[in-house]
Amino acid sequence: KAGVTQTPRYLIKTRGQQVTLSCSPISGHRSVSWYQQTPGQGLQFLFEYFSETQRNKGNFPGRFSGRQFSNSRSEMNVSTLELGDSALYLCASRSGTGGSNTEAFFGQGTRLTVV
Amino acid sequence: KNQVEQSPQSLIILEGKNCTLQCNYTVSPFSNLRWYKQDTGRGPVSLTIMTFSENTKSNGRYTATLDADTKQSSLHITASQLSDSASYICVVTSGGSYIPTFGRGTSLIVHP
């Protein structure tokens, strides 16, 4: 069974641009969540989607948005990039109804560098 | 504000030795606490999860404990191996919002 796949693995963007990251969950998983990981702040929760609906949202500005498609694949978009958005962006998928007691399986992440 | 503090920040031990990592949290209400292992360049992998009523959970050489009264958890690694070199992250999920709060992690290096 294939794991969580994130594309691209690496990305370099210029300040002010926008970026879209993609996440394909494990087959059959309908819950997808996104996280930002930086050396300074560690891991932080961005948002979670379940059956195409945003179910939870962390404390990030509106420049960070996401969506989920009917096949459970998810995309995350960051507009008007800032240098501080440079980070490893991880997504994770869960089986069943995706409750927090259910194990989250993480992808390898997308390393975004903003210059 | 919900917070998760981990100590030590980094740890170096010799192969075969035991070690204990600490996690203190202020998340309320509490839903569950999970320990993750993150190898360099990879996503985190869950080691253990504990809910309010559980105070010990083992996964091979990893044993996690939870004291819900003092809001403390520990992860004990027995007979360390070189492959245990990684970052260990404590995550506490709030029972109200079900939003996870992550600790900054403990970087463990196991030397031969």
PDB file of C-alpha atoms in Angstrom:
ATOM      1  CA  LYS A   1       0.000   0.000   0.000  1.00  0.00           C
ATOM      2  CA  ALA A   2       1.501   3.312  -1.045  1.00  0.00           C
ATOM      3  CA  GLY A   3       2.168   5.844   1.681  1.00  0.00           C
ATOM      4  CA  VAL A   4       1.325   9.534   1.759  1.00  0.00           C
ATOM      5  CA  THR A   5       2.810  11.252  -1.272  1.00  0.00           C
ATOM      6  CA  GLN A   6       3.692  14.930  -1.314  1.00  0.00           C
ATOM      7  CA  THR A   7       4.750  16.870  -4.380  1.00  0.00           C
ATOM      8  CA  PRO A   8       6.970  18.576  -5.117  1.00  0.00           C
ATOM      9  CA  ARG A   9       9.691  17.570  -2.637  1.00  0.00           C
ATOM     10  CA  TYR A  10      11.567  20.837  -3.002  1.00  0.00           C
ATOM     11  CA  LEU A  11      10.478  24.276  -4.131  1.00  0.00           C
ATOM     12  CA  ILE A  12      12.122  27.686  -4.348  1.00  0.00           C
ATOM     13  CA  LYS A  13       9.887  30.740  -4.693  1.00  0.00           C
ATOM     14  CA  THR A  14      10.361  34.490  -4.596  1.00  0.00           C
ATOM     15  CA  ARG A  15       8.801  36.763  -1.992  1.00  0.00           C
ATOM     16  CA  GLY A  16       5.353  37.868  -3.060  1.00  0.00           C
ATOM     17  CA  GLN A  17       4.648  34.847  -5.238  1.00  0.00           C
ATOM     18  CA  GLN A  18       2.117  32.161  -4.429  1.00  0.00           C
ATOM     19  CA  VAL A  19       2.638  28.417  -4.190  1.00  0.00           C
ATOM     20  CA  THR A  20       0.494  25.285  -4.277  1.00  0.00           C
ATOM     21  CA  LEU A  21       1.552  22.053  -2.613  1.00  0.00           C
ATOM     22  CA  SER A  22      -0.083  18.696  -3.219  1.00  0.00           C
ATOM     23  CA  CYS A  23      -0.764  15.731  -0.965  1.00  0.00           C
ATOM     24  CA  SER A  24      -2.107  12.314  -1.963  1.00  0.00           C
ATOM     25  CA  PRO A  25      -3.260  10.358   1.112  1.00  0.00           C
ATOM     26  CA  ILE A  26      -3.045   6.639   1.657  1.00  0.00           C
ATOM     27  CA  SER A  27      -5.732   4.923  -0.388  1.00  0.00           C
ATOM     28  CA  GLY A  28      -9.002   4.892   1.533  1.00  0.00           C
ATOM     29  CA  HIS A  29      -8.018   7.640   3.966  1.00  0.00           C
ATOM     30  CA  ARG A  30     -10.402  10.579   3.913  1.00  0.00           C
ATOM     31  CA  SER A  31      -8.776  12.785   6.553  1.00  0.00           C
ATOM     32  CA  VAL A  32      -5.850  14.948   5.465  1.00  0.00           C
ATOM     33  CA  SER A  33      -4.090  17.438   7.703  1.00  0.00           C
ATOM     34  CA  TRP A  34      -1.304  19.919   6.991  1.00  0.00           C
ATOM     35  CA  TYR A  35       1.555  21.097   9.174  1.00  0.00           C
ATOM     36  CA  GLN A  36       4.392  23.607   8.994  1.00  0.00           C
ATOM     37  CA  GLN A  37       7.758  22.706  10.494  1.00  0.00           C
ATOM     38  CA  THR A  38      10.483  25.292  11.090  1.00  0.00           C
ATOM     39  CA  PRO A  39      13.621  25.193  13.251  1.00  0.00           C
ATOM     40  CA  GLY A  40      12.324  28.105  15.309  1.00  0.00           C
ATOM     41  CA  GLN A  41       8.710  27.060  15.926  1.00  0.00           C
ATOM     42  CA  GLY A  42       8.842  23.312  15.437  1.00  0.00           C
ATOM     43  CA  LEU A  43       5.739  21.626  14.075  1.00  0.00           C
ATOM     44  CA  GLN A  44       2.524  23.645  13.885  1.00  0.00           C
ATOM     45  CA  PHE A  45      -0.909  22.530  12.774  1.00  0.00           C
ATOM     46  CA  LEU A  46      -2.313  24.360   9.750  1.00  0.00           C
ATOM     47  CA  PHE A  47      -5.658  22.707   8.982  1.00  0.00           C
ATOM     48  CA  GLU A  48      -7.466  19.435   8.525  1.00  0.00           C
ATOM     49  CA  TYR A  49      -9.861  18.323   5.819  1.00  0.00           C
ATOM     50  CA  PHE A  50     -12.319  15.459   5.903  1.00  0.00           C
ATOM     51  CA  SER A  51     -14.583  14.535   2.996  1.00  0.00           C
ATOM     52  CA  GLU A  52     -13.815  17.812   1.200  1.00  0.00           C
ATOM     53  CA  THR A  53     -14.683  19.960   4.239  1.00  0.00           C
ATOM     54  CA  GLN A  54     -12.286  21.867   6.450  1.00  0.00           C
ATOM     55  CA  ARG A  55     -12.820  20.408   9.894  1.00  0.00           C
ATOM     56  CA  ASN A  56     -10.159  22.193  11.936  1.00  0.00           C
ATOM     57  CA  LYS A  57      -7.923  25.183  11.476  1.00  0.00           C
ATOM     58  CA  GLY A  58      -4.785  26.292  13.299  1.00  0.00           C
ATOM     59  CA  ASN A  59      -3.664  29.804  14.034  1.00  0.00           C
ATOM     60  CA  PHE A  60      -2.265  30.862  10.670  1.00  0.00           C
ATOM     61  CA  PRO A  61      -3.099  33.943   8.564  1.00  0.00           C
ATOM     62  CA  GLY A  62      -5.565  33.779   5.720  1.00  0.00           C
ATOM     63  CA  ARG A  63      -2.695  33.603   3.204  1.00  0.00           C
ATOM     64  CA  PHE A  64      -2.632  29.899   4.031  1.00  0.00           C
ATOM     65  CA  SER A  65      -5.527  27.999   2.516  1.00  0.00           C
ATOM     66  CA  GLY A  66      -6.329  24.513   1.424  1.00  0.00           C
ATOM     67  CA  ARG A  67      -8.854  22.305  -0.200  1.00  0.00           C
ATOM     68  CA  GLN A  68      -9.655  18.654  -0.612  1.00  0.00           C
ATOM     69  CA  PHE A  69     -10.979  16.935  -3.691  1.00  0.00           C
ATOM     70  CA  SER A  70     -13.518  14.139  -3.990  1.00  0.00           C
ATOM     71  CA  ASN A  71     -10.688  11.583  -4.315  1.00  0.00           C
ATOM     72  CA  SER A  72      -9.318  12.844  -0.945  1.00  0.00           C
ATOM     73  CA  ARG A  73      -6.244  14.414  -2.515  1.00  0.00           C
ATOM     74  CA  SER A  74      -5.513  17.764  -0.938  1.00  0.00           C
ATOM     75  CA  GLU A  75      -3.766  20.935  -1.925  1.00  0.00           C
ATOM     76  CA  MET A  76      -2.387  23.720   0.202  1.00  0.00           C
ATOM     77  CA  ASN A  77      -1.901  27.222  -1.143  1.00  0.00           C
ATOM     78  CA  VAL A  78       0.165  30.043   0.286  1.00  0.00           C
ATOM     79  CA  SER A  79      -0.289  33.458  -1.293  1.00  0.00           C
ATOM     80  CA  THR A  80       1.967  36.512  -1.096  1.00  0.00           C
ATOM     81  CA  LEU A  81       4.906  34.484   0.176  1.00  0.00           C
ATOM     82  CA  GLU A  82       7.101  35.902   2.934  1.00  0.00           C
ATOM     83  CA  LEU A  83      10.625  34.890   3.878  1.00  0.00           C
ATOM     84  CA  GLY A  84       9.231  33.439   7.105  1.00  0.00           C
ATOM     85  CA  ASP A  85       7.141  30.958   5.137  1.00  0.00           C
ATOM     86  CA  SER A  86      10.312  29.001   4.365  1.00  0.00           C
ATOM     87  CA  ALA A  87       9.671  25.663   6.033  1.00  0.00           C
ATOM     88  CA  LEU A  88       9.034  21.971   5.637  1.00  0.00           C
ATOM     89  CA  TYR A  89       5.337  21.454   4.928  1.00  0.00           C
ATOM     90  CA  LEU A  90       4.048  18.066   5.975  1.00  0.00           C
ATOM     91  CA  CYS A  91       0.746  16.434   5.326  1.00  0.00           C
ATOM     92  CA  ALA A  92      -0.703  13.413   7.073  1.00  0.00           C
ATOM     93  CA  SER A  93      -3.668  11.167   6.442  1.00  0.00           C
ATOM     94  CA  ARG A  94      -5.868   9.148   8.773  1.00  0.00           C
ATOM     95  CA  SER A  95      -8.228   6.257   8.239  1.00  0.00           C
ATOM     96  CA  GLY A  96     -11.881   6.030   9.206  1.00  0.00           C
ATOM     97  CA  THR A  97     -13.387   9.243  10.467  1.00  0.00           C
ATOM     98  CA  GLY A  98      -9.899  10.537  11.176  1.00  0.00           C
ATOM     99  CA  GLY A  99     -10.322  11.244  14.880  1.00  0.00           C
ATOM    100  CA  SER A 100      -7.298  12.431  16.848  1.00  0.00           C
ATOM    101  CA  ASN A 101      -6.959   8.975  18.464  1.00  0.00           C
ATOM    102  CA  THR A 102      -6.384   7.514  15.004  1.00  0.00           C
ATOM    103  CA  GLU A 103      -2.777   7.280  13.900  1.00  0.00           C
ATOM    104  CA  ALA A 104      -1.667   9.935  11.426  1.00  0.00           C
ATOM    105  CA  PHE A 105       0.617   8.773   8.637  1.00  0.00           C
ATOM    106  CA  PHE A 106       2.928  11.510   7.402  1.00  0.00           C
ATOM    107  CA  GLY A 107       4.415  12.154   4.003  1.00  0.00           C
ATOM    108  CA  GLN A 108       8.043  13.157   3.556  1.00  0.00           C
ATOM    109  CA  GLY A 109       7.122  16.792   3.166  1.00  0.00           C
ATOM    110  CA  THR A 110       7.729  19.622   0.742  1.00  0.00           C
ATOM    111  CA  ARG A 111      10.716  21.812   1.520  1.00  0.00           C
ATOM    112  CA  LEU A 112       9.741  25.383   0.557  1.00  0.00           C
ATOM    113  CA  THR A 113      12.404  28.067   0.380  1.00  0.00           C
ATOM    114  CA  VAL A 114      11.344  31.671  -0.118  1.00  0.00           C
ATOM    115  CA  VAL A 115      14.061  34.016  -1.401  1.00  0.00           C
TER     116      VAL A 115
ATOM    117  CA  LYS B   1      -2.311  29.244  25.932  1.00  0.00           C
ATOM    118  CA  ASN B   2      -1.731  25.554  25.211  1.00  0.00           C
ATOM    119  CA  GLN B   3       1.943  24.678  25.413  1.00  0.00           C
ATOM    120  CA  VAL B   4       4.124  21.570  25.271  1.00  0.00           C
ATOM    121  CA  GLU B   5       7.654  21.736  26.628  1.00  0.00           C
ATOM    122  CA  GLN B   6      10.221  19.014  26.024  1.00  0.00           C
ATOM    123  CA  SER B   7      13.528  18.353  27.695  1.00  0.00           C
ATOM    124  CA  PRO B   8      16.333  17.961  27.135  1.00  0.00           C
ATOM    125  CA  GLN B   9      16.631  19.797  23.832  1.00  0.00           C
ATOM    126  CA  SER B  10      19.349  17.382  22.766  1.00  0.00           C
ATOM    127  CA  LEU B  11      20.923  14.256  24.127  1.00  0.00           C
ATOM    128  CA  ILE B  12      23.956  12.159  23.207  1.00  0.00           C
ATOM    129  CA  ILE B  13      24.248   8.599  24.502  1.00  0.00           C
ATOM    130  CA  LEU B  14      26.272   5.502  23.765  1.00  0.00           C
ATOM    131  CA  GLU B  15      24.768   2.562  21.949  1.00  0.00           C
ATOM    132  CA  GLY B  16      23.207   0.096  24.344  1.00  0.00           C
ATOM    133  CA  LYS B  17      22.443   2.659  27.035  1.00  0.00           C
ATOM    134  CA  ASN B  18      18.964   3.669  28.194  1.00  0.00           C
ATOM    135  CA  CYS B  19      17.572   7.204  28.162  1.00  0.00           C
ATOM    136  CA  THR B  20      14.450   9.095  29.192  1.00  0.00           C
ATOM    137  CA  LEU B  21      12.910  12.075  27.440  1.00  0.00           C
ATOM    138  CA  GLN B  22      10.495  14.424  29.199  1.00  0.00           C
ATOM    139  CA  CYS B  23       7.356  16.240  28.085  1.00  0.00           C
ATOM    140  CA  ASN B  24       5.355  18.746  30.164  1.00  0.00           C
ATOM    141  CA  TYR B  25       2.123  20.235  28.862  1.00  0.00           C
ATOM    142  CA  THR B  26      -0.507  22.793  29.741  1.00  0.00           C
ATOM    143  CA  VAL B  27      -3.080  21.714  27.137  1.00  0.00           C
ATOM    144  CA  SER B  28      -6.599  21.711  28.481  1.00  0.00           C
ATOM    145  CA  PRO B  29      -8.933  19.983  28.116  1.00  0.00           C
ATOM    146  CA  PHE B  30      -6.831  16.930  27.385  1.00  0.00           C
ATOM    147  CA  SER B  31      -7.688  14.376  24.710  1.00  0.00           C
ATOM    148  CA  ASN B  32      -4.528  12.377  24.082  1.00  0.00           C
ATOM    149  CA  LEU B  33      -0.741  12.513  24.070  1.00  0.00           C
ATOM    150  CA  ARG B  34       1.359  10.988  21.355  1.00  0.00           C
ATOM    151  CA  TRP B  35       5.102  10.507  20.921  1.00  0.00           C
ATOM    152  CA  TYR B  36       6.550  10.671  17.420  1.00  0.00           C
ATOM    153  CA  LYS B  37       9.958   9.751  16.045  1.00  0.00           C
ATOM    154  CA  GLN B  38      11.216  11.851  13.149  1.00  0.00           C
ATOM    155  CA  ASP B  39      14.272  10.772  11.219  1.00  0.00           C
ATOM    156  CA  THR B  40      16.189  13.453   9.349  1.00  0.00           C
ATOM    157  CA  GLY B  41      14.496  14.274   6.058  1.00  0.00           C
ATOM    158  CA  ARG B  42      11.408  12.206   6.787  1.00  0.00           C
ATOM    159  CA  GLY B  43       7.964  12.736   8.243  1.00  0.00           C
ATOM    160  CA  PRO B  44       7.189  11.823  11.879  1.00  0.00           C
ATOM    161  CA  VAL B  45       6.167   8.284  12.742  1.00  0.00           C
ATOM    162  CA  SER B  46       3.905   7.556  15.700  1.00  0.00           C
ATOM    163  CA  LEU B  47       5.457   5.539  18.551  1.00  0.00           C
ATOM    164  CA  THR B  48       2.729   5.568  21.203  1.00  0.00           C
ATOM    165  CA  ILE B  49      -0.561   7.243  22.024  1.00  0.00           C
ATOM    166  CA  MET B  50      -2.111   7.595  25.466  1.00  0.00           C
ATOM    167  CA  THR B  51      -5.501   8.836  26.558  1.00  0.00           C
ATOM    168  CA  PHE B  52      -6.412  10.227  29.967  1.00  0.00           C
ATOM    169  CA  SER B  53      -6.958   6.858  31.622  1.00  0.00           C
ATOM    170  CA  GLU B  54      -3.692   5.276  30.450  1.00  0.00           C
ATOM    171  CA  ASN B  55      -0.456   5.776  32.332  1.00  0.00           C
ATOM    172  CA  THR B  56       1.910   3.420  30.494  1.00  0.00           C
ATOM    173  CA  LYS B  57       2.192   2.291  26.892  1.00  0.00           C
ATOM    174  CA  SER B  58       4.978   0.252  25.324  1.00  0.00           C
ATOM    175  CA  ASN B  59       6.093  -0.239  21.739  1.00  0.00           C
ATOM    176  CA  GLY B  60       9.098  -2.537  21.630  1.00  0.00           C
ATOM    177  CA  ARG B  61      12.013  -0.775  23.288  1.00  0.00           C
ATOM    178  CA  TYR B  62       9.970   2.416  23.694  1.00  0.00           C
ATOM    179  CA  THR B  63       7.870   2.932  26.831  1.00  0.00           C
ATOM    180  CA  ALA B  64       5.818   6.054  27.388  1.00  0.00           C
ATOM    181  CA  THR B  65       4.304   7.113  30.694  1.00  0.00           C
ATOM    182  CA  LEU B  66       1.648   9.696  31.415  1.00  0.00           C
ATOM    183  CA  ASP B  67       0.791  11.469  34.677  1.00  0.00           C
ATOM    184  CA  ALA B  68      -2.374  13.382  33.889  1.00  0.00           C
ATOM    185  CA  ASP B  69      -2.422  14.998  37.335  1.00  0.00           C
ATOM    186  CA  THR B  70       0.967  16.662  36.941  1.00  0.00           C
ATOM    187  CA  LYS B  71       0.581  16.918  33.142  1.00  0.00           C
ATOM    188  CA  GLN B  72       3.855  15.176  32.484  1.00  0.00           C
ATOM    189  CA  SER B  73       4.891  12.396  30.138  1.00  0.00           C
ATOM    190  CA  SER B  74       8.142  10.583  29.565  1.00  0.00           C
ATOM    191  CA  LEU B  75       9.504   8.372  26.818  1.00  0.00           C
ATOM    192  CA  HIS B  76      11.990   5.744  27.932  1.00  0.00           C
ATOM    193  CA  ILE B  77      14.220   4.091  25.355  1.00  0.00           C
ATOM    194  CA  THR B  78      15.842   0.844  26.398  1.00  0.00           C
ATOM    195  CA  ALA B  79      19.071  -0.589  24.990  1.00  0.00           C
ATOM    196  CA  SER B  80      19.493   2.200  22.448  1.00  0.00           C
ATOM    197  CA  GLN B  81      20.524   1.458  18.884  1.00  0.00           C
ATOM    198  CA  LEU B  82      22.185   3.643  16.257  1.00  0.00           C
ATOM    199  CA  SER B  83      18.864   3.757  14.411  1.00  0.00           C
ATOM    200  CA  ASP B  84      17.291   5.508  17.418  1.00  0.00           C
ATOM    201  CA  SER B  85      19.163   8.666  16.404  1.00  0.00           C
ATOM    202  CA  ALA B  86      16.301  11.016  15.537  1.00  0.00           C
ATOM    203  CA  SER B  87      14.118  13.800  16.848  1.00  0.00           C
ATOM    204  CA  TYR B  88      11.413  12.723  19.318  1.00  0.00           C
ATOM    205  CA  ILE B  89       8.337  14.916  19.384  1.00  0.00           C
ATOM    206  CA  CYS B  90       5.612  15.018  22.014  1.00  0.00           C
ATOM    207  CA  VAL B  91       2.154  16.048  20.785  1.00  0.00           C
ATOM    208  CA  VAL B  92      -0.859  16.789  22.950  1.00  0.00           C
ATOM    209  CA  THR B  93      -4.310  17.098  21.416  1.00  0.00           C
ATOM    210  CA  SER B  94      -6.931  19.292  22.994  1.00  0.00           C
ATOM    211  CA  GLY B  95     -10.217  17.663  23.874  1.00  0.00           C
ATOM    212  CA  GLY B  96     -12.157  20.745  22.941  1.00  0.00           C
ATOM    213  CA  SER B  97     -10.846  21.778  19.562  1.00  0.00           C
ATOM    214  CA  TYR B  98      -9.002  18.530  18.729  1.00  0.00           C
ATOM    215  CA  ILE B  99      -6.126  20.692  17.558  1.00  0.00           C
ATOM    216  CA  PRO B 100      -2.669  19.231  18.285  1.00  0.00           C
ATOM    217  CA  THR B 101       0.037  21.193  20.068  1.00  0.00           C
ATOM    218  CA  PHE B 102       3.571  20.047  19.349  1.00  0.00           C
ATOM    219  CA  GLY B 103       6.674  20.194  21.492  1.00  0.00           C
ATOM    220  CA  ARG B 104       9.916  21.391  19.885  1.00  0.00           C
ATOM    221  CA  GLY B 105      11.342  17.877  20.137  1.00  0.00           C
ATOM    222  CA  THR B 106      14.400  16.245  21.666  1.00  0.00           C
ATOM    223  CA  SER B 107      17.250  15.509  19.292  1.00  0.00           C
ATOM    224  CA  LEU B 108      18.783  12.162  20.246  1.00  0.00           C
ATOM    225  CA  ILE B 109      22.160  11.043  18.942  1.00  0.00           C
ATOM    226  CA  VAL B 110      23.307   7.492  19.632  1.00  0.00           C
ATOM    227  CA  HIS B 111      27.044   6.943  19.246  1.00  0.00           C
ATOM    228  CA  PRO B 112      28.642   3.528  18.686  1.00  0.00           C
TER     229      PRO B 112
END
